[in-house]
Amino acid sequence: MKGHKSINYWKSEYIGRTLVTLCGIVIVLTTLAIIAFIAGKGIQSFTVSGISLWEMITSTNWSPNDGHYGALIFIAGSTLVSIGAVLVSAPIAIALAIFMNYISPKFGEKVLRPVLELLVGIPSVVYGLLGVSILVPFLRDSFGGVGFSLMAGIIVLSIMILPTIATLASDALRGVPPQLLEASYGLGSTRWQAISRVVIPAAKKGVMTGIVLGLARAFGEALAVQMVIGNTIKLPEALTSPTATLTGVLTMDMSNTLNGTAWNNALWSLALILLVISFLFILIIRFIGNRGGEK
């Protein structure tokens, strides 16, 4: 009987631990394998095809048929549309999280949270279709131009990443111990002072995680942005100007190239650049969050 209990304990304790450990190892190895594969393919532009790295990241001349692979337009387009989307959506998402947890918890739990979950489940192509059908004509009538623009990309992308940031920010605020809020009230703080000076700083890491994930999705989003941003190979002169992004040129050109050609290698280099930029911005946001936490 004692031996039977010992076997059951071993099964429940060690088999479970082994399985979750293996899952973690598989995820880490898969991520490293993807990064290594993209890096291996991406550097072939410079080691095999003889393309200049400096020219690729500083030139605006993207003309693969003539041997020019300047990607500055795509780098600028992806960076501007992603940062713009985060700047628009992050304050709104944090405000929604505060509303759901401290202003109207019942309404937030029964209405806002299901709505956010619904927005997360909408496919990106639907966002793109709505942008082309409603947003682009509205921008064209309001600001002139063709409507397909950097502004259209920022608005569509900010709506897409809003639920991710809001949900994670709400979970972070919910995890703040209520004793902190009560102690703040006890010291004479108003509700807004308690939220802004106690609750939000205490939940900062969770909020920053939401912003990081939102930024990562913004950089990786291709279809919806491609449908509304114009896909014009030129640097944007204003928010109403069309431009192109790294993900846009990848989706449009990848199927038109042969594996191993200079054009194909250049596209893999663009994918590597997109990955590096995403990592850099994530590190910057983490650094800002940690630095603020130390204060």
mmCIF file of C-alpha atoms in Angstrom:
data_model
loop_
_atom_site.group_PDB
_atom_site.id
_atom_site.type_symbol
_atom_site.label_atom_id
_atom_site.label_comp_id
_atom_site.label_asym_id
_atom_site.label_seq_id
_atom_site.Cartn_x
_atom_site.Cartn_y
_atom_site.Cartn_z
ATOM 1 C CA MET A 1 0.000 0.000 0.000
ATOM 2 C CA LYS A 2 2.832 2.314 0.916
ATOM 3 C CA GLY A 3 4.643 1.399 -2.286
ATOM 4 C CA HIS A 4 1.486 2.150 -4.298
ATOM 5 C CA LYS A 5 1.251 5.624 -2.749
ATOM 6 C CA SER A 6 4.898 6.217 -3.471
ATOM 7 C CA ILE A 7 4.423 5.353 -7.149
ATOM 8 C CA ASN A 8 1.413 7.666 -7.435
ATOM 9 C CA TYR A 9 3.349 10.477 -5.776
ATOM 10 C CA TRP A 10 6.245 9.914 -8.165
ATOM 11 C CA LYS A 11 3.888 9.973 -11.134
ATOM 12 C CA SER A 12 2.071 13.132 -10.088
ATOM 13 C CA GLU A 13 5.200 14.943 -9.015
ATOM 14 C CA TYR A 14 7.959 14.020 -11.427
ATOM 15 C CA ILE A 15 6.036 13.163 -14.593
ATOM 16 C CA GLY A 16 4.188 16.468 -14.456
ATOM 17 C CA ARG A 17 7.358 18.382 -13.759
ATOM 18 C CA THR A 18 9.159 16.583 -16.576
ATOM 19 C CA LEU A 19 6.379 17.332 -19.059
ATOM 20 C CA VAL A 20 6.217 21.060 -18.307
ATOM 21 C CA THR A 21 10.012 21.267 -18.357
ATOM 22 C CA LEU A 22 10.087 19.584 -21.765
ATOM 23 C CA CYS A 23 7.435 21.995 -23.037
ATOM 24 C CA GLY A 24 9.549 24.921 -21.878
ATOM 25 C CA ILE A 25 12.681 23.486 -23.490
ATOM 26 C CA VAL A 26 10.823 22.849 -26.775
ATOM 27 C CA ILE A 27 9.551 26.448 -26.866
ATOM 28 C CA VAL A 28 13.025 27.848 -26.197
ATOM 29 C CA LEU A 29 14.655 25.583 -28.797
ATOM 30 C CA THR A 30 11.969 26.394 -31.374
ATOM 31 C CA THR A 31 12.465 30.120 -30.845
ATOM 32 C CA LEU A 32 16.243 29.808 -31.092
ATOM 33 C CA ALA A 33 15.912 27.639 -34.209
ATOM 34 C CA ILE A 34 13.672 30.222 -35.920
ATOM 35 C CA ILE A 35 16.081 33.040 -35.040
ATOM 36 C CA ALA A 36 19.066 31.005 -36.233
ATOM 37 C CA PHE A 37 17.330 30.087 -39.490
ATOM 38 C CA ILE A 38 16.347 33.684 -40.271
ATOM 39 C CA ALA A 39 19.823 34.915 -39.351
ATOM 40 C CA GLY A 40 21.453 32.239 -41.512
ATOM 41 C CA LYS A 41 19.306 33.110 -44.520
ATOM 42 C CA GLY A 42 19.500 36.852 -43.880
ATOM 43 C CA ILE A 43 23.295 37.158 -43.934
ATOM 44 C CA GLN A 44 23.522 35.416 -47.313
ATOM 45 C CA SER A 45 22.781 38.754 -48.967
ATOM 46 C CA PHE A 46 26.105 40.042 -47.699
ATOM 47 C CA THR A 47 28.198 36.862 -47.765
ATOM 48 C CA VAL A 48 26.924 35.279 -51.006
ATOM 49 C CA SER A 49 25.163 37.925 -53.096
ATOM 50 C CA GLY A 50 27.608 40.734 -52.300
ATOM 51 C CA ILE A 51 24.965 43.256 -51.237
ATOM 52 C CA SER A 52 26.242 46.087 -49.038
ATOM 53 C CA LEU A 53 24.718 46.162 -45.548
ATOM 54 C CA TRP A 54 25.305 49.915 -45.334
ATOM 55 C CA GLU A 55 23.559 50.495 -48.647
ATOM 56 C CA MET A 56 20.631 48.313 -47.601
ATOM 57 C CA ILE A 57 19.927 50.178 -44.354
ATOM 58 C CA THR A 58 20.652 53.705 -45.627
ATOM 59 C CA SER A 59 19.486 53.772 -49.253
ATOM 60 C CA THR A 60 15.935 54.423 -50.436
ATOM 61 C CA ASN A 61 16.540 52.865 -53.845
ATOM 62 C CA TRP A 62 14.662 49.535 -53.855
ATOM 63 C CA SER A 63 14.951 48.237 -57.398
ATOM 64 C CA PRO A 64 15.823 44.522 -57.328
ATOM 65 C CA ASN A 65 15.742 44.169 -61.129
ATOM 66 C CA ASP A 66 18.575 46.732 -61.334
ATOM 67 C CA GLY A 67 20.505 45.302 -58.397
ATOM 68 C CA HIS A 68 19.567 47.971 -55.853
ATOM 69 C CA TYR A 69 18.284 46.812 -52.456
ATOM 70 C CA GLY A 70 17.897 49.942 -50.346
ATOM 71 C CA ALA A 71 15.439 49.188 -47.529
ATOM 72 C CA LEU A 72 15.358 52.494 -45.653
ATOM 73 C CA ILE A 73 11.793 53.223 -46.833
ATOM 74 C CA PHE A 74 10.512 49.920 -45.476
ATOM 75 C CA ILE A 75 12.432 50.292 -42.205
ATOM 76 C CA ALA A 76 11.048 53.804 -41.698
ATOM 77 C CA GLY A 77 7.527 52.705 -42.642
ATOM 78 C CA SER A 78 7.465 49.779 -40.206
ATOM 79 C CA THR A 79 8.993 51.829 -37.401
ATOM 80 C CA LEU A 80 6.677 54.821 -37.822
ATOM 81 C CA VAL A 81 3.478 52.818 -38.153
ATOM 82 C CA SER A 82 4.326 50.574 -35.176
ATOM 83 C CA ILE A 83 5.410 53.355 -32.826
ATOM 84 C CA GLY A 84 2.453 55.460 -33.909
ATOM 85 C CA ALA A 85 0.048 52.622 -33.181
ATOM 86 C CA VAL A 86 1.540 52.058 -29.710
ATOM 87 C CA LEU A 87 1.437 55.789 -28.902
ATOM 88 C CA VAL A 88 -2.245 55.876 -29.838
ATOM 89 C CA SER A 89 -3.403 52.618 -28.290
ATOM 90 C CA ALA A 90 -1.334 52.383 -25.064
ATOM 91 C CA PRO A 91 -2.913 55.383 -23.232
ATOM 92 C CA ILE A 92 -6.407 54.283 -24.295
ATOM 93 C CA ALA A 93 -5.728 50.701 -23.227
ATOM 94 C CA ILE A 94 -4.425 51.764 -19.801
ATOM 95 C CA ALA A 95 -7.446 54.026 -19.362
ATOM 96 C CA LEU A 96 -9.737 51.112 -20.221
ATOM 97 C CA ALA A 97 -7.910 48.901 -17.731
ATOM 98 C CA ILE A 98 -8.383 51.495 -14.985
ATOM 99 C CA PHE A 99 -12.041 51.871 -15.887
ATOM 100 C CA MET A 100 -12.639 48.114 -15.797
ATOM 101 C CA ASN A 101 -10.978 47.654 -12.416
ATOM 102 C CA TYR A 102 -11.628 50.830 -10.430
ATOM 103 C CA ILE A 103 -14.329 52.954 -12.051
ATOM 104 C CA SER A 104 -16.971 50.465 -13.172
ATOM 105 C CA PRO A 105 -15.864 46.878 -12.446
ATOM 106 C CA LYS A 106 -19.263 45.293 -13.213
ATOM 107 C CA PHE A 107 -19.628 47.008 -16.578
ATOM 108 C CA GLY A 108 -16.007 46.275 -17.354
ATOM 109 C CA GLU A 109 -16.309 42.590 -16.515
ATOM 110 C CA LYS A 110 -19.648 42.006 -18.253
ATOM 111 C CA VAL A 111 -19.288 44.262 -21.301
ATOM 112 C CA LEU A 112 -15.807 45.639 -21.934
ATOM 113 C CA ARG A 113 -13.806 42.467 -21.348
ATOM 114 C CA PRO A 114 -15.988 40.341 -23.720
ATOM 115 C CA VAL A 115 -15.763 43.118 -26.312
ATOM 116 C CA LEU A 116 -11.961 43.161 -26.047
ATOM 117 C CA GLU A 117 -11.845 39.378 -26.359
ATOM 118 C CA LEU A 118 -14.043 39.641 -29.442
ATOM 119 C CA LEU A 119 -11.714 42.233 -30.985
ATOM 120 C CA VAL A 120 -8.727 39.936 -30.405
ATOM 121 C CA GLY A 121 -10.459 37.149 -32.345
ATOM 122 C CA ILE A 122 -11.259 39.215 -35.437
ATOM 123 C CA PRO A 123 -8.944 38.208 -38.333
ATOM 124 C CA SER A 124 -6.551 40.860 -39.578
ATOM 125 C CA VAL A 125 -8.003 40.713 -43.087
ATOM 126 C CA VAL A 126 -11.339 41.901 -41.666
ATOM 127 C CA TYR A 127 -9.611 44.900 -40.119
ATOM 128 C CA GLY A 128 -8.017 45.558 -43.477
ATOM 129 C CA LEU A 129 -11.347 45.349 -45.324
ATOM 130 C CA LEU A 130 -12.965 47.735 -42.843
ATOM 131 C CA GLY A 131 -10.033 50.075 -43.265
ATOM 132 C CA VAL A 132 -10.283 50.044 -47.055
ATOM 133 C CA SER A 133 -14.087 50.381 -47.065
ATOM 134 C CA ILE A 134 -14.591 52.962 -44.292
ATOM 135 C CA LEU A 135 -11.366 54.507 -43.022
ATOM 136 C CA VAL A 136 -9.585 55.195 -46.323
ATOM 137 C CA PRO A 137 -12.581 57.026 -47.921
ATOM 138 C CA PHE A 138 -13.034 58.994 -44.672
ATOM 139 C CA LEU A 139 -9.401 60.104 -44.632
ATOM 140 C CA ARG A 140 -9.534 60.934 -48.342
ATOM 141 C CA ASP A 141 -12.608 63.147 -47.856
ATOM 142 C CA SER A 142 -11.272 64.748 -44.650
ATOM 143 C CA PHE A 143 -7.587 65.325 -45.416
ATOM 144 C CA GLY A 144 -7.321 64.971 -49.186
ATOM 145 C CA GLY A 145 -4.916 62.715 -51.035
ATOM 146 C CA VAL A 146 -5.678 59.110 -51.839
ATOM 147 C CA GLY A 147 -6.614 58.041 -48.317
ATOM 148 C CA PHE A 148 -4.126 55.150 -48.336
ATOM 149 C CA SER A 149 -1.575 56.544 -45.936
ATOM 150 C CA LEU A 150 0.610 56.184 -42.887
ATOM 151 C CA MET A 151 -2.256 57.551 -40.801
ATOM 152 C CA ALA A 152 -4.590 54.807 -42.032
ATOM 153 C CA GLY A 153 -2.006 52.175 -41.107
ATOM 154 C CA ILE A 154 -1.530 53.658 -37.627
ATOM 155 C CA ILE A 155 -5.280 53.791 -36.926
ATOM 156 C CA VAL A 156 -5.955 50.237 -38.104
ATOM 157 C CA LEU A 157 -2.944 48.873 -36.245
ATOM 158 C CA SER A 158 -3.775 50.751 -33.037
ATOM 159 C CA ILE A 159 -7.250 49.178 -33.012
ATOM 160 C CA MET A 160 -5.713 45.749 -33.556
ATOM 161 C CA ILE A 161 -3.218 45.955 -30.688
ATOM 162 C CA LEU A 162 -5.552 47.788 -28.300
ATOM 163 C CA PRO A 163 -7.206 44.606 -26.885
ATOM 164 C CA THR A 164 -3.832 42.958 -26.210
ATOM 165 C CA ILE A 165 -2.491 45.908 -24.225
ATOM 166 C CA ALA A 166 -5.802 46.569 -22.451
ATOM 167 C CA THR A 167 -6.296 42.950 -21.370
ATOM 168 C CA LEU A 168 -2.783 42.538 -19.992
ATOM 169 C CA ALA A 169 -2.888 45.955 -18.313
ATOM 170 C CA SER A 170 -6.218 45.049 -16.723
ATOM 171 C CA ASP A 171 -4.807 41.771 -15.400
ATOM 172 C CA ALA A 172 -1.795 43.640 -14.007
ATOM 173 C CA LEU A 173 -3.985 46.186 -12.233
ATOM 174 C CA ARG A 174 -6.163 43.413 -10.860
ATOM 175 C CA GLY A 175 -3.096 41.785 -9.326
ATOM 176 C CA VAL A 176 -2.230 44.834 -7.233
ATOM 177 C CA PRO A 177 -2.950 44.056 -3.546
ATOM 178 C CA PRO A 178 -6.035 45.992 -2.358
ATOM 179 C CA GLN A 179 -4.141 46.879 0.815
ATOM 180 C CA LEU A 180 -2.050 49.339 -1.202
ATOM 181 C CA LEU A 181 -5.164 51.170 -2.348
ATOM 182 C CA GLU A 182 -6.645 51.165 1.154
ATOM 183 C CA ALA A 183 -3.397 52.447 2.641
ATOM 184 C CA SER A 184 -3.336 55.242 0.080
ATOM 185 C CA TYR A 185 -6.913 56.182 0.992
ATOM 186 C CA GLY A 186 -5.927 56.082 4.633
ATOM 187 C CA LEU A 187 -3.229 58.670 3.968
ATOM 188 C CA GLY A 188 -5.796 61.013 2.515
ATOM 189 C CA SER A 189 -5.352 60.377 -1.206
ATOM 190 C CA THR A 190 -8.195 60.878 -3.624
ATOM 191 C CA ARG A 191 -9.174 57.972 -5.872
ATOM 192 C CA TRP A 192 -7.270 59.365 -8.853
ATOM 193 C CA GLN A 193 -4.173 60.068 -6.721
ATOM 194 C CA ALA A 194 -4.267 56.507 -5.384
ATOM 195 C CA ILE A 195 -4.634 55.051 -8.883
ATOM 196 C CA SER A 196 -2.015 57.212 -10.572
ATOM 197 C CA ARG A 197 0.610 57.228 -7.799
ATOM 198 C CA VAL A 198 0.167 53.822 -6.189
ATOM 199 C CA VAL A 199 -1.747 51.346 -8.335
ATOM 200 C CA ILE A 200 -0.233 52.068 -11.757
ATOM 201 C CA PRO A 201 3.394 52.133 -10.490
ATOM 202 C CA ALA A 202 2.747 48.842 -8.662
ATOM 203 C CA ALA A 203 1.393 47.264 -11.870
ATOM 204 C CA LYS A 204 4.006 48.809 -14.145
ATOM 205 C CA LYS A 205 5.752 45.562 -15.104
ATOM 206 C CA GLY A 206 2.516 43.933 -16.229
ATOM 207 C CA VAL A 207 1.485 47.048 -18.150
ATOM 208 C CA MET A 208 4.883 47.225 -19.843
ATOM 209 C CA THR A 209 4.552 43.563 -20.811
ATOM 210 C CA GLY A 210 1.276 44.381 -22.524
ATOM 211 C CA ILE A 211 2.893 47.267 -24.403
ATOM 212 C CA VAL A 212 5.800 45.047 -25.449
ATOM 213 C CA LEU A 213 3.448 42.394 -26.810
ATOM 214 C CA GLY A 214 1.406 45.074 -28.558
ATOM 215 C CA LEU A 215 4.550 46.482 -30.144
ATOM 216 C CA ALA A 216 5.675 43.022 -31.213
ATOM 217 C CA ARG A 217 2.327 42.408 -32.882
ATOM 218 C CA ALA A 218 2.460 45.833 -34.520
ATOM 219 C CA PHE A 219 5.850 45.103 -36.078
ATOM 220 C CA GLY A 220 4.761 41.669 -37.244
ATOM 221 C CA GLU A 221 1.379 42.607 -38.665
ATOM 222 C CA ALA A 222 1.368 42.489 -42.451
ATOM 223 C CA LEU A 223 -1.965 42.035 -44.174
ATOM 224 C CA ALA A 224 -4.175 44.713 -42.599
ATOM 225 C CA VAL A 225 -1.450 47.366 -42.760
ATOM 226 C CA GLN A 226 -0.552 46.405 -46.314
ATOM 227 C CA MET A 227 -4.181 46.916 -47.377
ATOM 228 C CA VAL A 228 -4.410 50.524 -46.145
ATOM 229 C CA ILE A 229 -0.912 52.024 -46.144
ATOM 230 C CA GLY A 230 -0.589 52.429 -49.899
ATOM 231 C CA ASN A 231 2.510 50.273 -50.586
ATOM 232 C CA THR A 232 4.259 53.153 -52.335
ATOM 233 C CA ILE A 233 8.034 52.910 -52.286
ATOM 234 C CA LYS A 234 8.825 56.355 -50.935
ATOM 235 C CA LEU A 235 9.478 57.911 -47.545
ATOM 236 C CA PRO A 236 6.317 59.399 -46.015
ATOM 237 C CA GLU A 237 6.312 63.191 -46.147
ATOM 238 C CA ALA A 238 3.342 63.465 -43.770
ATOM 239 C CA LEU A 239 0.823 61.307 -41.957
ATOM 240 C CA THR A 240 -1.386 61.455 -45.042
ATOM 241 C CA SER A 241 1.372 60.154 -47.346
ATOM 242 C CA PRO A 242 1.406 56.545 -48.518
ATOM 243 C CA THR A 243 4.461 54.439 -47.852
ATOM 244 C CA ALA A 244 5.448 50.763 -47.454
ATOM 245 C CA THR A 245 6.555 48.479 -44.638
ATOM 246 C CA LEU A 246 8.966 45.577 -44.230
ATOM 247 C CA THR A 247 6.150 43.082 -43.782
ATOM 248 C CA GLY A 248 4.357 44.500 -46.805
ATOM 249 C CA VAL A 249 7.268 44.050 -49.201
ATOM 250 C CA LEU A 250 7.963 40.592 -47.781
ATOM 251 C CA THR A 251 4.430 39.357 -48.430
ATOM 252 C CA MET A 252 4.304 40.908 -51.900
ATOM 253 C CA ASP A 253 7.735 39.865 -53.182
ATOM 254 C CA MET A 254 8.578 36.596 -51.456
ATOM 255 C CA SER A 255 6.399 34.464 -53.730
ATOM 256 C CA ASN A 256 7.852 36.149 -56.853
ATOM 257 C CA THR A 257 11.479 35.212 -56.201
ATOM 258 C CA LEU A 258 13.494 32.040 -56.557
ATOM 259 C CA ASN A 259 15.312 30.609 -53.588
ATOM 260 C CA GLY A 260 18.995 31.488 -53.624
ATOM 261 C CA THR A 261 18.747 34.540 -55.882
ATOM 262 C CA ALA A 262 20.004 37.934 -54.711
ATOM 263 C CA TRP A 263 16.421 39.266 -54.545
ATOM 264 C CA ASN A 264 15.307 36.336 -52.392
ATOM 265 C CA ASN A 265 18.333 36.714 -50.137
ATOM 266 C CA ALA A 266 17.579 40.429 -49.787
ATOM 267 C CA LEU A 267 14.057 39.621 -48.629
ATOM 268 C CA TRP A 268 15.443 37.298 -45.977
ATOM 269 C CA SER A 269 17.720 40.141 -44.900
ATOM 270 C CA LEU A 270 14.649 42.348 -44.544
ATOM 271 C CA ALA A 271 13.088 39.688 -42.325
ATOM 272 C CA LEU A 272 16.260 39.676 -40.216
ATOM 273 C CA ILE A 273 16.208 43.478 -39.989
ATOM 274 C CA LEU A 274 12.559 43.346 -38.892
ATOM 275 C CA LEU A 275 13.469 40.842 -36.190
ATOM 276 C CA VAL A 276 16.388 42.937 -34.948
ATOM 277 C CA ILE A 277 14.310 46.135 -34.847
ATOM 278 C CA SER A 278 11.569 44.337 -32.884
ATOM 279 C CA PHE A 279 14.120 43.066 -30.355
ATOM 280 C CA LEU A 280 15.680 46.510 -30.025
ATOM 281 C CA PHE A 281 12.389 48.227 -29.295
ATOM 282 C CA ILE A 282 11.379 45.506 -26.844
ATOM 283 C CA LEU A 283 14.718 45.932 -25.021
ATOM 284 C CA ILE A 284 14.243 49.713 -24.979
ATOM 285 C CA ILE A 285 10.745 49.410 -23.473
ATOM 286 C CA ARG A 286 12.009 46.881 -20.897
ATOM 287 C CA PHE A 287 14.877 49.201 -20.015
ATOM 288 C CA ILE A 288 12.548 52.165 -19.583
ATOM 289 C CA GLY A 289 10.201 50.074 -17.421
ATOM 290 C CA ASN A 290 12.985 48.730 -15.215
ATOM 291 C CA ARG A 291 14.577 52.150 -14.864
ATOM 292 C CA GLY A 292 11.259 53.647 -13.823
ATOM 293 C CA GLY A 293 10.747 50.824 -11.321
ATOM 294 C CA GLU A 294 14.107 51.488 -9.688
ATOM 295 C CA LYS A 295 13.067 55.064 -8.980
#
